[in-house]
Amino acid sequence: MHFLVHTSIDVIEEKLNSTKAANDPRDLYLGQLYPNEDYRIFGYVTNTKIKFVVLESVSHPIKDGDIRQLFSKIHSAYISLVCNPFYVPGDPITSAPFKKSISGLLRSNYMSSRIS
């Protein structure tokens, strides 16, 4: 699975460097990066170039709107994390509230254990 995530980061970089991405920098959601036999892989990048990747099981598809909403909530949780004066940018994320927030999002009623 780590290989899929690392490959996804490469695809995100390609999309960011393409002319289409440069035309509308407000669109943070990159959509499906590429399909796989077992997973659909989606990407999101913040204005500060922080990248988020979600892997979804092909056997339990989730609507595109729900994926967008998930990324928006993950971004909000990340903003709350970096606004903490004790967080040092670049350090590994060890914040229990952040991890609890992300776990709650993945277990929420519209995800219902469909995302790994």
JSON list of C-alpha atoms in Angstrom, two decimals:
[
{"chain": "A", "resi": 1, "resn": "MET", "atom": "CA", "xyz": [0.00, 0.00, 0.00]},
{"chain": "A", "resi": 2, "resn": "HIS", "atom": "CA", "xyz": [2.95, 2.33, 0.64]},
{"chain": "A", "resi": 3, "resn": "PHE", "atom": "CA", "xyz": [3.90, 1.95, -3.02]},
{"chain": "A", "resi": 4, "resn": "LEU", "atom": "CA", "xyz": [0.43, 3.15, -4.06]},
{"chain": "A", "resi": 5, "resn": "VAL", "atom": "CA", "xyz": [0.69, 6.22, -1.85]},
{"chain": "A", "resi": 6, "resn": "HIS", "atom": "CA", "xyz": [4.17, 7.12, -3.11]},
{"chain": "A", "resi": 7, "resn": "THR", "atom": "CA", "xyz": [3.05, 6.65, -6.70]},
{"chain": "A", "resi": 8, "resn": "SER", "atom": "CA", "xyz": [0.04, 8.86, -5.96]},
{"chain": "A", "resi": 9, "resn": "ILE", "atom": "CA", "xyz": [2.34, 11.63, -4.75]},
{"chain": "A", "resi": 10, "resn": "ASP", "atom": "CA", "xyz": [4.11, 11.49, -8.12]},
{"chain": "A", "resi": 11, "resn": "VAL", "atom": "CA", "xyz": [0.77, 11.78, -9.93]},
{"chain": "A", "resi": 12, "resn": "ILE", "atom": "CA", "xyz": [-0.16, 14.76, -7.76]},
{"chain": "A", "resi": 13, "resn": "GLU", "atom": "CA", "xyz": [3.12, 16.45, -8.66]},
{"chain": "A", "resi": 14, "resn": "GLU", "atom": "CA", "xyz": [2.43, 15.87, -12.35]},
{"chain": "A", "resi": 15, "resn": "LYS", "atom": "CA", "xyz": [-1.06, 17.35, -12.02]},
{"chain": "A", "resi": 16, "resn": "LEU", "atom": "CA", "xyz": [0.26, 20.38, -10.16]},
{"chain": "A", "resi": 17, "resn": "ASN", "atom": "CA", "xyz": [2.82, 21.03, -12.86]},
{"chain": "A", "resi": 18, "resn": "SER", "atom": "CA", "xyz": [0.33, 20.66, -15.70]},
{"chain": "A", "resi": 19, "resn": "THR", "atom": "CA", "xyz": [-1.13, 23.75, -17.38]},
{"chain": "A", "resi": 20, "resn": "LYS", "atom": "CA", "xyz": [-4.68, 22.80, -16.33]},
{"chain": "A", "resi": 21, "resn": "ALA", "atom": "CA", "xyz": [-3.80, 22.96, -12.62]},
{"chain": "A", "resi": 22, "resn": "ALA", "atom": "CA", "xyz": [-2.12, 26.31, -13.12]},
{"chain": "A", "resi": 23, "resn": "ASN", "atom": "CA", "xyz": [-5.29, 27.73, -14.70]},
{"chain": "A", "resi": 24, "resn": "ASP", "atom": "CA", "xyz": [-7.45, 27.20, -11.61]},
{"chain": "A", "resi": 25, "resn": "PRO", "atom": "CA", "xyz": [-5.37, 27.17, -8.42]},
{"chain": "A", "resi": 26, "resn": "ARG", "atom": "CA", "xyz": [-8.56, 27.34, -6.30]},
{"chain": "A", "resi": 27, "resn": "ASP", "atom": "CA", "xyz": [-9.50, 23.75, -7.08]},
{"chain": "A", "resi": 28, "resn": "LEU", "atom": "CA", "xyz": [-7.77, 21.85, -4.29]},
{"chain": "A", "resi": 29, "resn": "TYR", "atom": "CA", "xyz": [-9.47, 18.53, -5.02]},
{"chain": "A", "resi": 30, "resn": "LEU", "atom": "CA", "xyz": [-7.60, 16.62, -7.71]},
{"chain": "A", "resi": 31, "resn": "GLY", "atom": "CA", "xyz": [-10.10, 13.80, -8.09]},
{"chain": "A", "resi": 32, "resn": "GLN", "atom": "CA", "xyz": [-9.23, 10.24, -8.87]},
{"chain": "A", "resi": 33, "resn": "LEU", "atom": "CA", "xyz": [-5.52, 10.01, -9.47]},
{"chain": "A", "resi": 34, "resn": "TYR", "atom": "CA", "xyz": [-5.58, 6.58, -11.07]},
{"chain": "A", "resi": 35, "resn": "PRO", "atom": "CA", "xyz": [-7.49, 3.32, -10.73]},
{"chain": "A", "resi": 36, "resn": "ASN", "atom": "CA", "xyz": [-6.00, 0.14, -9.38]},
{"chain": "A", "resi": 37, "resn": "GLU", "atom": "CA", "xyz": [-7.34, -3.43, -9.21]},
{"chain": "A", "resi": 38, "resn": "ASP", "atom": "CA", "xyz": [-8.17, -3.13, -5.52]},
{"chain": "A", "resi": 39, "resn": "TYR", "atom": "CA", "xyz": [-8.35, 0.61, -4.82]},
{"chain": "A", "resi": 40, "resn": "ARG", "atom": "CA", "xyz": [-9.39, 3.93, -6.28]},
{"chain": "A", "resi": 41, "resn": "ILE", "atom": "CA", "xyz": [-6.92, 6.60, -5.28]},
{"chain": "A", "resi": 42, "resn": "PHE", "atom": "CA", "xyz": [-7.91, 10.24, -4.78]},
{"chain": "A", "resi": 43, "resn": "GLY", "atom": "CA", "xyz": [-5.76, 13.30, -4.21]},
{"chain": "A", "resi": 44, "resn": "TYR", "atom": "CA", "xyz": [-6.06, 16.73, -2.62]},
{"chain": "A", "resi": 45, "resn": "VAL", "atom": "CA", "xyz": [-3.49, 19.47, -2.23]},
{"chain": "A", "resi": 46, "resn": "THR", "atom": "CA", "xyz": [-3.68, 22.55, -0.01]},
{"chain": "A", "resi": 47, "resn": "ASN", "atom": "CA", "xyz": [-2.70, 26.08, -0.98]},
{"chain": "A", "resi": 48, "resn": "THR", "atom": "CA", "xyz": [0.57, 25.49, 0.86]},
{"chain": "A", "resi": 49, "resn": "LYS", "atom": "CA", "xyz": [1.23, 22.29, -1.17]},
{"chain": "A", "resi": 50, "resn": "ILE", "atom": "CA", "xyz": [0.42, 19.81, 1.60]},
{"chain": "A", "resi": 51, "resn": "LYS", "atom": "CA", "xyz": [-0.82, 16.65, -0.09]},
{"chain": "A", "resi": 52, "resn": "PHE", "atom": "CA", "xyz": [-3.55, 14.28, 1.11]},
{"chain": "A", "resi": 53, "resn": "VAL", "atom": "CA", "xyz": [-4.25, 10.89, -0.44]},
{"chain": "A", "resi": 54, "resn": "VAL", "atom": "CA", "xyz": [-7.27, 8.63, 0.18]},
{"chain": "A", "resi": 55, "resn": "LEU", "atom": "CA", "xyz": [-7.41, 5.01, -0.95]},
{"chain": "A", "resi": 56, "resn": "GLU", "atom": "CA", "xyz": [-10.91, 3.62, -1.42]},
{"chain": "A", "resi": 57, "resn": "SER", "atom": "CA", "xyz": [-11.78, -0.03, -1.83]},
{"chain": "A", "resi": 58, "resn": "VAL", "atom": "CA", "xyz": [-13.15, -0.77, -5.29]},
{"chain": "A", "resi": 59, "resn": "SER", "atom": "CA", "xyz": [-15.63, -3.21, -3.76]},
{"chain": "A", "resi": 60, "resn": "HIS", "atom": "CA", "xyz": [-17.32, -0.41, -1.76]},
{"chain": "A", "resi": 61, "resn": "PRO", "atom": "CA", "xyz": [-17.39, 2.71, -3.94]},
{"chain": "A", "resi": 62, "resn": "ILE", "atom": "CA", "xyz": [-18.00, 6.12, -2.37]},
{"chain": "A", "resi": 63, "resn": "LYS", "atom": "CA", "xyz": [-19.62, 9.03, -4.19]},
{"chain": "A", "resi": 64, "resn": "ASP", "atom": "CA", "xyz": [-17.31, 11.73, -5.48]},
{"chain": "A", "resi": 65, "resn": "GLY", "atom": "CA", "xyz": [-19.13, 14.36, -3.40]},
{"chain": "A", "resi": 66, "resn": "ASP", "atom": "CA", "xyz": [-18.48, 12.35, -0.24]},
{"chain": "A", "resi": 67, "resn": "ILE", "atom": "CA", "xyz": [-14.77, 12.11, -1.07]},
{"chain": "A", "resi": 68, "resn": "ARG", "atom": "CA", "xyz": [-14.65, 15.90, -1.61]},
{"chain": "A", "resi": 69, "resn": "GLN", "atom": "CA", "xyz": [-16.35, 16.44, 1.73]},
{"chain": "A", "resi": 70, "resn": "LEU", "atom": "CA", "xyz": [-13.92, 14.05, 3.43]},
{"chain": "A", "resi": 71, "resn": "PHE", "atom": "CA", "xyz": [-10.93, 15.95, 2.05]},
{"chain": "A", "resi": 72, "resn": "SER", "atom": "CA", "xyz": [-12.43, 19.24, 3.17]},
{"chain": "A", "resi": 73, "resn": "LYS", "atom": "CA", "xyz": [-12.83, 17.90, 6.71]},
{"chain": "A", "resi": 74, "resn": "ILE", "atom": "CA", "xyz": [-9.31, 16.45, 6.73]},
{"chain": "A", "resi": 75, "resn": "HIS", "atom": "CA", "xyz": [-8.01, 19.84, 5.60]},
{"chain": "A", "resi": 76, "resn": "SER", "atom": "CA", "xyz": [-9.92, 21.55, 8.43]},
{"chain": "A", "resi": 77, "resn": "ALA", "atom": "CA", "xyz": [-8.47, 19.11, 10.96]},
{"chain": "A", "resi": 78, "resn": "TYR", "atom": "CA", "xyz": [-4.99, 19.79, 9.57]},
{"chain": "A", "resi": 79, "resn": "ILE", "atom": "CA", "xyz": [-5.53, 23.55, 9.87]},
{"chain": "A", "resi": 80, "resn": "SER", "atom": "CA", "xyz": [-6.49, 23.09, 13.52]},
{"chain": "A", "resi": 81, "resn": "LEU", "atom": "CA", "xyz": [-3.31, 21.08, 14.03]},
{"chain": "A", "resi": 82, "resn": "VAL", "atom": "CA", "xyz": [-0.94, 23.62, 12.50]},
{"chain": "A", "resi": 83, "resn": "CYS", "atom": "CA", "xyz": [-2.62, 26.50, 14.38]},
{"chain": "A", "resi": 84, "resn": "ASN", "atom": "CA", "xyz": [-1.44, 24.89, 17.61]},
{"chain": "A", "resi": 85, "resn": "PRO", "atom": "CA", "xyz": [1.51, 27.00, 18.84]},
{"chain": "A", "resi": 86, "resn": "PHE", "atom": "CA", "xyz": [3.29, 23.85, 20.03]},
{"chain": "A", "resi": 87, "resn": "TYR", "atom": "CA", "xyz": [3.26, 22.16, 16.62]},
{"chain": "A", "resi": 88, "resn": "VAL", "atom": "CA", "xyz": [6.52, 22.50, 14.71]},
{"chain": "A", "resi": 89, "resn": "PRO", "atom": "CA", "xyz": [5.96, 22.36, 10.92]},
{"chain": "A", "resi": 90, "resn": "GLY", "atom": "CA", "xyz": [7.74, 19.39, 9.38]},
{"chain": "A", "resi": 91, "resn": "ASP", "atom": "CA", "xyz": [7.67, 17.33, 12.56]},
{"chain": "A", "resi": 92, "resn": "PRO", "atom": "CA", "xyz": [5.76, 14.03, 12.55]},
{"chain": "A", "resi": 93, "resn": "ILE", "atom": "CA", "xyz": [2.13, 14.47, 13.56]},
{"chain": "A", "resi": 94, "resn": "THR", "atom": "CA", "xyz": [1.71, 13.07, 17.06]},
{"chain": "A", "resi": 95, "resn": "SER", "atom": "CA", "xyz": [-1.36, 15.05, 18.09]},
{"chain": "A", "resi": 96, "resn": "ALA", "atom": "CA", "xyz": [-3.94, 12.79, 19.72]},
{"chain": "A", "resi": 97, "resn": "PRO", "atom": "CA", "xyz": [-6.83, 15.19, 18.90]},
{"chain": "A", "resi": 98, "resn": "PHE", "atom": "CA", "xyz": [-5.81, 15.22, 15.22]},
{"chain": "A", "resi": 99, "resn": "LYS", "atom": "CA", "xyz": [-5.62, 11.44, 15.07]},
{"chain": "A", "resi": 100, "resn": "LYS", "atom": "CA", "xyz": [-8.97, 11.16, 16.88]},
{"chain": "A", "resi": 101, "resn": "SER", "atom": "CA", "xyz": [-10.53, 13.61, 14.43]},
{"chain": "A", "resi": 102, "resn": "ILE", "atom": "CA", "xyz": [-9.27, 11.68, 11.40]},
{"chain": "A", "resi": 103, "resn": "SER", "atom": "CA", "xyz": [-10.37, 8.34, 12.89]},
{"chain": "A", "resi": 104, "resn": "GLY", "atom": "CA", "xyz": [-13.81, 9.83, 13.54]},
{"chain": "A", "resi": 105, "resn": "LEU", "atom": "CA", "xyz": [-14.05, 11.01, 9.96]},
{"chain": "A", "resi": 106, "resn": "LEU", "atom": "CA", "xyz": [-13.20, 7.58, 8.62]},
{"chain": "A", "resi": 107, "resn": "ARG", "atom": "CA", "xyz": [-15.75, 5.95, 10.89]},
{"chain": "A", "resi": 108, "resn": "SER", "atom": "CA", "xyz": [-18.48, 8.49, 10.22]},
{"chain": "A", "resi": 109, "resn": "ASN", "atom": "CA", "xyz": [-21.84, 7.36, 8.98]},
{"chain": "A", "resi": 110, "resn": "TYR", "atom": "CA", "xyz": [-21.24, 8.16, 5.31]},
{"chain": "A", "resi": 111, "resn": "MET", "atom": "CA", "xyz": [-17.91, 6.33, 5.26]},
{"chain": "A", "resi": 112, "resn": "SER", "atom": "CA", "xyz": [-19.05, 3.35, 7.36]},
{"chain": "A", "resi": 113, "resn": "SER", "atom": "CA", "xyz": [-15.71, 1.53, 7.27]},
{"chain": "A", "resi": 114, "resn": "ARG", "atom": "CA", "xyz": [-15.29, 1.80, 3.50]},
{"chain": "A", "resi": 115, "resn": "ILE", "atom": "CA", "xyz": [-11.89, 3.52, 3.55]},
{"chain": "A", "resi": 116, "resn": "SER", "atom": "CA", "xyz": [-8.67, 1.94, 4.75]}
]
